[in-house]
CSV table of C-alpha atoms in Angstrom, one decimal:
chain,number,residue,atom,x,y,z
A,1,GLN,CA,-71.6,-65.0,67.6
A,2,LYS,CA,-71.2,-67.2,70.7
A,3,GLU,CA,-72.5,-70.7,70.4
A,4,VAL,CA,-74.7,-70.4,73.5
A,5,GLU,CA,-76.1,-67.1,74.4
A,6,GLN,CA,-78.1,-66.1,77.5
A,7,ASN,CA,-80.1,-63.0,78.2
A,8,SER,CA,-77.9,-60.4,79.8
A,9,GLY,CA,-78.4,-59.8,83.5
A,10,PRO,CA,-78.5,-59.2,86.2
A,11,LEU,CA,-82.1,-60.2,86.7
A,12,SER,CA,-83.9,-59.0,89.8
A,13,VAL,CA,-87.4,-60.3,90.8
A,14,PRO,CA,-89.4,-59.9,94.0
A,15,GLU,CA,-90.0,-62.9,96.2
A,16,GLY,CA,-92.9,-65.0,95.0
A,17,ALA,CA,-92.6,-63.8,91.4
A,18,ILE,CA,-91.8,-65.9,88.3
A,19,ALA,CA,-88.2,-65.6,87.1
A,20,SER,CA,-87.6,-66.3,83.4
A,21,LEU,CA,-84.2,-67.1,82.1
A,22,ASN,CA,-83.6,-67.5,78.3
A,23,CYS,CA,-80.9,-69.2,76.2
A,24,THR,CA,-80.3,-69.6,72.5
A,25,TYR,CA,-77.9,-71.9,70.8
A,26,SER,CA,-76.4,-72.1,67.3
A,27,ASP,CA,-75.8,-75.8,66.7
A,28,ARG,CA,-79.0,-77.2,65.1
A,29,GLY,CA,-77.8,-80.7,65.8
A,30,SER,CA,-77.7,-80.2,69.6
A,31,GLN,CA,-79.6,-82.9,71.4
A,32,SER,CA,-79.2,-82.3,75.2
A,33,PHE,CA,-79.8,-79.1,77.1
A,34,PHE,CA,-79.1,-78.4,80.7
A,35,TRP,CA,-79.5,-75.7,83.3
A,36,TYR,CA,-77.0,-75.4,86.1
A,37,ARG,CA,-77.2,-73.2,89.2
A,38,GLN,CA,-74.0,-71.7,90.6
A,39,TYR,CA,-74.0,-70.0,94.0
A,40,SER,CA,-71.2,-67.5,94.6
A,41,GLY,CA,-68.0,-69.3,95.4
A,42,LYS,CA,-69.4,-72.7,94.6
A,43,SER,CA,-69.4,-75.1,91.7
A,44,PRO,CA,-72.1,-75.4,89.1
A,45,GLU,CA,-74.8,-77.9,90.0
A,46,LEU,CA,-77.3,-79.4,87.6
A,47,ILE,CA,-80.9,-78.5,88.2
A,48,MET,CA,-82.7,-79.4,85.0
A,49,SER,CA,-82.1,-81.3,81.9
A,50,ILE,CA,-84.3,-81.5,78.8
A,51,TYR,CA,-84.0,-83.5,75.6
A,52,SER,CA,-87.2,-83.1,73.6
A,53,ASN,CA,-89.4,-80.2,72.6
A,54,GLY,CA,-91.9,-78.9,75.1
A,55,ASP,CA,-92.0,-78.4,78.8
A,56,LYS,CA,-90.4,-80.3,81.6
A,57,GLU,CA,-91.5,-79.5,85.1
A,58,ASP,CA,-89.7,-80.3,88.4
A,59,GLY,CA,-91.1,-78.7,91.4
A,60,ARG,CA,-90.9,-74.9,91.0
A,61,PHE,CA,-88.7,-75.2,87.9
A,62,THR,CA,-89.9,-75.6,84.4
A,63,ALA,CA,-87.6,-76.0,81.4
A,64,GLN,CA,-88.9,-75.2,77.9
A,65,LEU,CA,-87.3,-76.4,74.7
A,66,ASN,CA,-88.0,-75.3,71.1
A,67,LYS,CA,-85.5,-76.9,68.8
A,68,ALA,CA,-87.0,-75.2,65.7
A,69,SER,CA,-86.2,-71.8,67.3
A,70,GLN,CA,-83.0,-73.0,68.9
A,71,TYR,CA,-84.3,-71.8,72.2
A,72,VAL,CA,-84.3,-73.1,75.7
A,73,SER,CA,-85.7,-71.4,78.8
A,74,LEU,CA,-86.0,-71.9,82.5
A,75,LEU,CA,-88.9,-70.6,84.6
A,76,ILE,CA,-88.7,-70.4,88.3
A,77,ARG,CA,-92.1,-70.1,90.0
A,78,ASP,CA,-92.6,-68.7,93.4
A,79,SER,CA,-89.1,-67.4,93.5
A,80,GLN,CA,-87.3,-67.5,96.8
A,81,PRO,CA,-84.3,-65.6,98.1
A,82,SER,CA,-82.4,-68.9,98.1
A,83,ASP,CA,-82.8,-69.0,94.3
A,84,SER,CA,-80.4,-66.0,94.0
A,85,ALA,CA,-77.5,-67.4,92.0
A,86,THR,CA,-76.0,-67.5,88.5
A,87,TYR,CA,-77.8,-69.8,86.1
A,88,LEU,CA,-75.8,-71.4,83.3
A,89,CYS,CA,-77.3,-72.8,80.2
A,90,ALA,CA,-75.4,-75.7,78.7
A,91,VAL,CA,-75.8,-77.4,75.3
A,92,ASN,CA,-74.3,-80.7,74.2
A,93,GLU,CA,-73.1,-80.8,70.7
A,94,GLY,CA,-75.0,-83.0,68.3
A,95,THR,CA,-71.8,-84.7,67.1
A,96,ASN,CA,-70.3,-85.1,70.5
A,97,ALA,CA,-72.8,-85.9,73.1
A,98,GLY,CA,-70.3,-85.7,75.9
A,99,LYS,CA,-69.1,-82.1,75.5
A,100,SER,CA,-71.2,-79.2,76.9
A,101,THR,CA,-70.9,-75.6,75.7
A,102,PHE,CA,-71.9,-73.2,78.4
A,103,GLY,CA,-73.4,-69.7,78.2
A,104,ASP,CA,-72.0,-66.9,80.2
A,105,GLY,CA,-74.8,-67.2,82.8
A,106,THR,CA,-77.5,-64.9,84.1
A,107,THR,CA,-77.3,-63.7,87.6
A,108,LEU,CA,-80.6,-63.8,89.4
A,109,THR,CA,-81.4,-61.9,92.6
A,110,VAL,CA,-84.7,-62.6,94.4
A,111,LYS,CA,-85.5,-59.7,96.7
A,112,PRO,CA,-87.5,-60.5,99.9
B,1,ASP,CA,-70.5,-92.0,95.1
B,2,ALA,CA,-68.4,-89.1,96.6
B,3,GLY,CA,-68.7,-87.1,93.4
B,4,VAL,CA,-65.9,-85.5,91.5
B,5,ILE,CA,-63.0,-84.8,93.8
B,6,GLN,CA,-60.5,-82.1,93.2
B,7,SER,CA,-57.3,-81.2,95.1
B,8,PRO,CA,-56.1,-78.9,96.3
B,9,ARG,CA,-59.1,-76.6,97.1
B,10,HIS,CA,-56.9,-73.6,97.2
B,11,GLU,CA,-53.4,-73.0,95.9
B,12,VAL,CA,-51.3,-69.9,96.2
B,13,THR,CA,-48.0,-69.9,94.3
B,14,GLU,CA,-45.4,-67.5,93.1
B,15,MET,CA,-45.0,-66.6,89.5
B,16,GLY,CA,-42.8,-69.0,87.7
B,17,GLN,CA,-43.6,-72.0,89.8
B,18,GLU,CA,-45.1,-75.2,88.6
B,19,VAL,CA,-48.7,-75.9,89.7
B,20,THR,CA,-50.4,-79.3,89.5
B,21,LEU,CA,-54.2,-79.6,89.9
B,22,ARG,CA,-55.7,-83.0,90.5
B,23,CYS,CA,-59.1,-84.6,89.8
B,24,LYS,CA,-60.8,-87.9,90.5
B,25,PRO,CA,-63.9,-88.3,88.3
B,26,ILE,CA,-67.0,-90.2,89.3
B,27,SER,CA,-66.5,-93.9,88.9
B,28,GLY,CA,-67.8,-95.2,85.6
B,29,HIS,CA,-67.9,-91.8,83.9
B,30,ASP,CA,-66.1,-91.9,80.5
B,31,TYR,CA,-65.8,-88.1,79.9
B,32,LEU,CA,-63.6,-85.8,81.9
B,33,PHE,CA,-63.4,-82.0,81.4
B,34,TRP,CA,-61.2,-79.3,82.7
B,35,TYR,CA,-62.7,-75.8,82.9
B,36,ARG,CA,-61.4,-72.4,84.0
B,37,GLN,CA,-63.7,-69.7,85.4
B,38,THR,CA,-63.0,-66.1,85.7
B,39,MET,CA,-65.2,-63.0,86.1
B,40,MET,CA,-64.0,-61.7,82.8
B,41,ARG,CA,-64.2,-64.8,80.6
B,42,GLY,CA,-66.8,-66.9,82.4
B,43,LEU,CA,-66.6,-70.7,82.2
B,44,GLU,CA,-64.1,-71.9,79.6
B,45,LEU,CA,-63.5,-75.4,78.5
B,46,LEU,CA,-59.7,-76.1,78.5
B,47,ILE,CA,-59.5,-79.7,77.5
B,48,TYR,CA,-61.6,-82.9,77.7
B,49,PHE,CA,-60.9,-86.6,77.6
B,50,ASN,CA,-63.0,-89.6,76.5
B,51,ASN,CA,-62.0,-92.9,77.9
B,52,ASN,CA,-58.7,-91.4,79.1
B,53,VAL,CA,-57.8,-90.1,75.6
B,54,PRO,CA,-57.5,-86.3,75.0
B,55,ILE,CA,-60.1,-85.4,72.5
B,56,ASP,CA,-60.0,-81.6,72.2
B,57,ASP,CA,-57.3,-79.4,73.8
B,58,SER,CA,-58.1,-76.3,71.7
B,59,GLY,CA,-59.1,-74.4,74.8
B,60,MET,CA,-55.7,-74.7,76.5
B,61,PRO,CA,-54.5,-71.2,76.5
B,62,GLU,CA,-50.7,-71.8,76.0
B,63,ASP,CA,-48.1,-74.4,75.9
B,64,ARG,CA,-47.6,-73.7,79.6
B,65,PHE,CA,-50.7,-75.7,80.2
B,66,SER,CA,-50.8,-79.5,79.9
B,67,ALA,CA,-53.2,-82.2,81.0
B,68,LYS,CA,-52.9,-85.9,81.5
B,69,MET,CA,-55.3,-88.8,82.3
B,70,PRO,CA,-53.2,-91.8,83.0
B,71,ASN,CA,-56.2,-93.9,84.0
B,72,ALA,CA,-59.9,-93.7,84.4
B,73,SER,CA,-59.8,-92.5,87.9
B,74,PHE,CA,-57.3,-89.7,87.8
B,75,SER,CA,-56.4,-86.6,85.8
B,76,THR,CA,-54.0,-83.7,86.3
B,77,LEU,CA,-53.8,-80.2,84.9
B,78,LYS,CA,-50.3,-78.7,85.1
B,79,ILE,CA,-49.2,-75.1,84.6
B,80,GLN,CA,-45.5,-74.5,84.1
B,81,PRO,CA,-44.4,-71.8,84.6
B,82,SER,CA,-47.4,-70.2,86.2
B,83,GLU,CA,-48.3,-66.5,85.7
B,84,PRO,CA,-50.5,-64.1,87.6
B,85,ARG,CA,-53.1,-64.1,84.7
B,86,ASP,CA,-53.6,-67.8,85.4
B,87,SER,CA,-55.3,-66.9,88.6
B,88,ALA,CA,-58.8,-68.4,88.4
B,89,VAL,CA,-61.0,-71.2,89.6
B,90,TYR,CA,-60.3,-74.4,87.8
B,91,PHE,CA,-63.1,-77.0,87.7
B,92,CYS,CA,-63.0,-80.6,86.8
B,93,ALA,CA,-66.2,-82.3,85.7
B,94,SER,CA,-67.1,-85.7,84.5
B,95,SER,CA,-70.0,-87.2,82.6
B,96,SER,CA,-71.2,-90.5,81.2
B,97,THR,CA,-72.7,-91.1,77.8
B,98,ASP,CA,-74.7,-93.9,79.4
B,99,LYS,CA,-76.5,-91.4,81.7
B,100,ASN,CA,-77.8,-88.6,79.7
B,101,THR,CA,-74.5,-86.8,79.4
B,102,GLU,CA,-75.0,-84.1,82.1
B,103,ALA,CA,-71.8,-83.0,83.7
B,104,PHE,CA,-71.0,-83.2,87.4
B,105,PHE,CA,-68.6,-80.7,88.7
B,106,GLY,CA,-66.0,-80.9,91.4
B,107,GLN,CA,-65.7,-78.2,94.1
B,108,GLY,CA,-63.0,-76.5,92.1
B,109,THR,CA,-59.4,-75.3,92.8
B,110,ARG,CA,-59.0,-71.6,93.5
B,111,LEU,CA,-55.6,-70.7,92.1
B,112,THR,CA,-53.8,-67.5,93.0
B,113,VAL,CA,-50.5,-66.7,91.3
B,114,VAL,CA,-48.7,-63.8,92.9
């Protein structure tokens, strides 16, 4: 079992819809959780970070964390074609705050 | 800050040659990571440093791979000898334990070994 698992893609949604991306992790001691967006041919860029249970909103993006269920998600409201990318979930180990473990990513396509 | 700077951006080399990839982390960051990304294996952590000291190199695929961080502003990843299966995009990233630990990635080096 991988340490960080993301829902298998690809995921396709129509423009204006809500895209939901999910991630589970195995290390119960994990403290920091991140979502990165990676456009084709580019490097990953951080779009959201979350550290405590609940929701965190930033514009059209909402990250949700449930440590009891070891689950983190990313919701993208009013999806735009420019949101089409691969989204990587990253979790920092509880015993080593500096090291992130990445999921395999979910590729999102937003169709006009 | 200019962000994490990697060089070269693209490298094409012949099998058996030595390849050196370079990275300048963000000033003040105390962690530096080397990742490799391929379609088949995704983003793999090769090695990471904390305060210039290698902490975990368990992701380094073979002895042909080595990494150094002689000071806080420079790191290298060397492959000697290179093989076609080493072809991938290599990313360097840095982070700071003082700033919520999120990693910032360089633009990557696309390595092609022919």
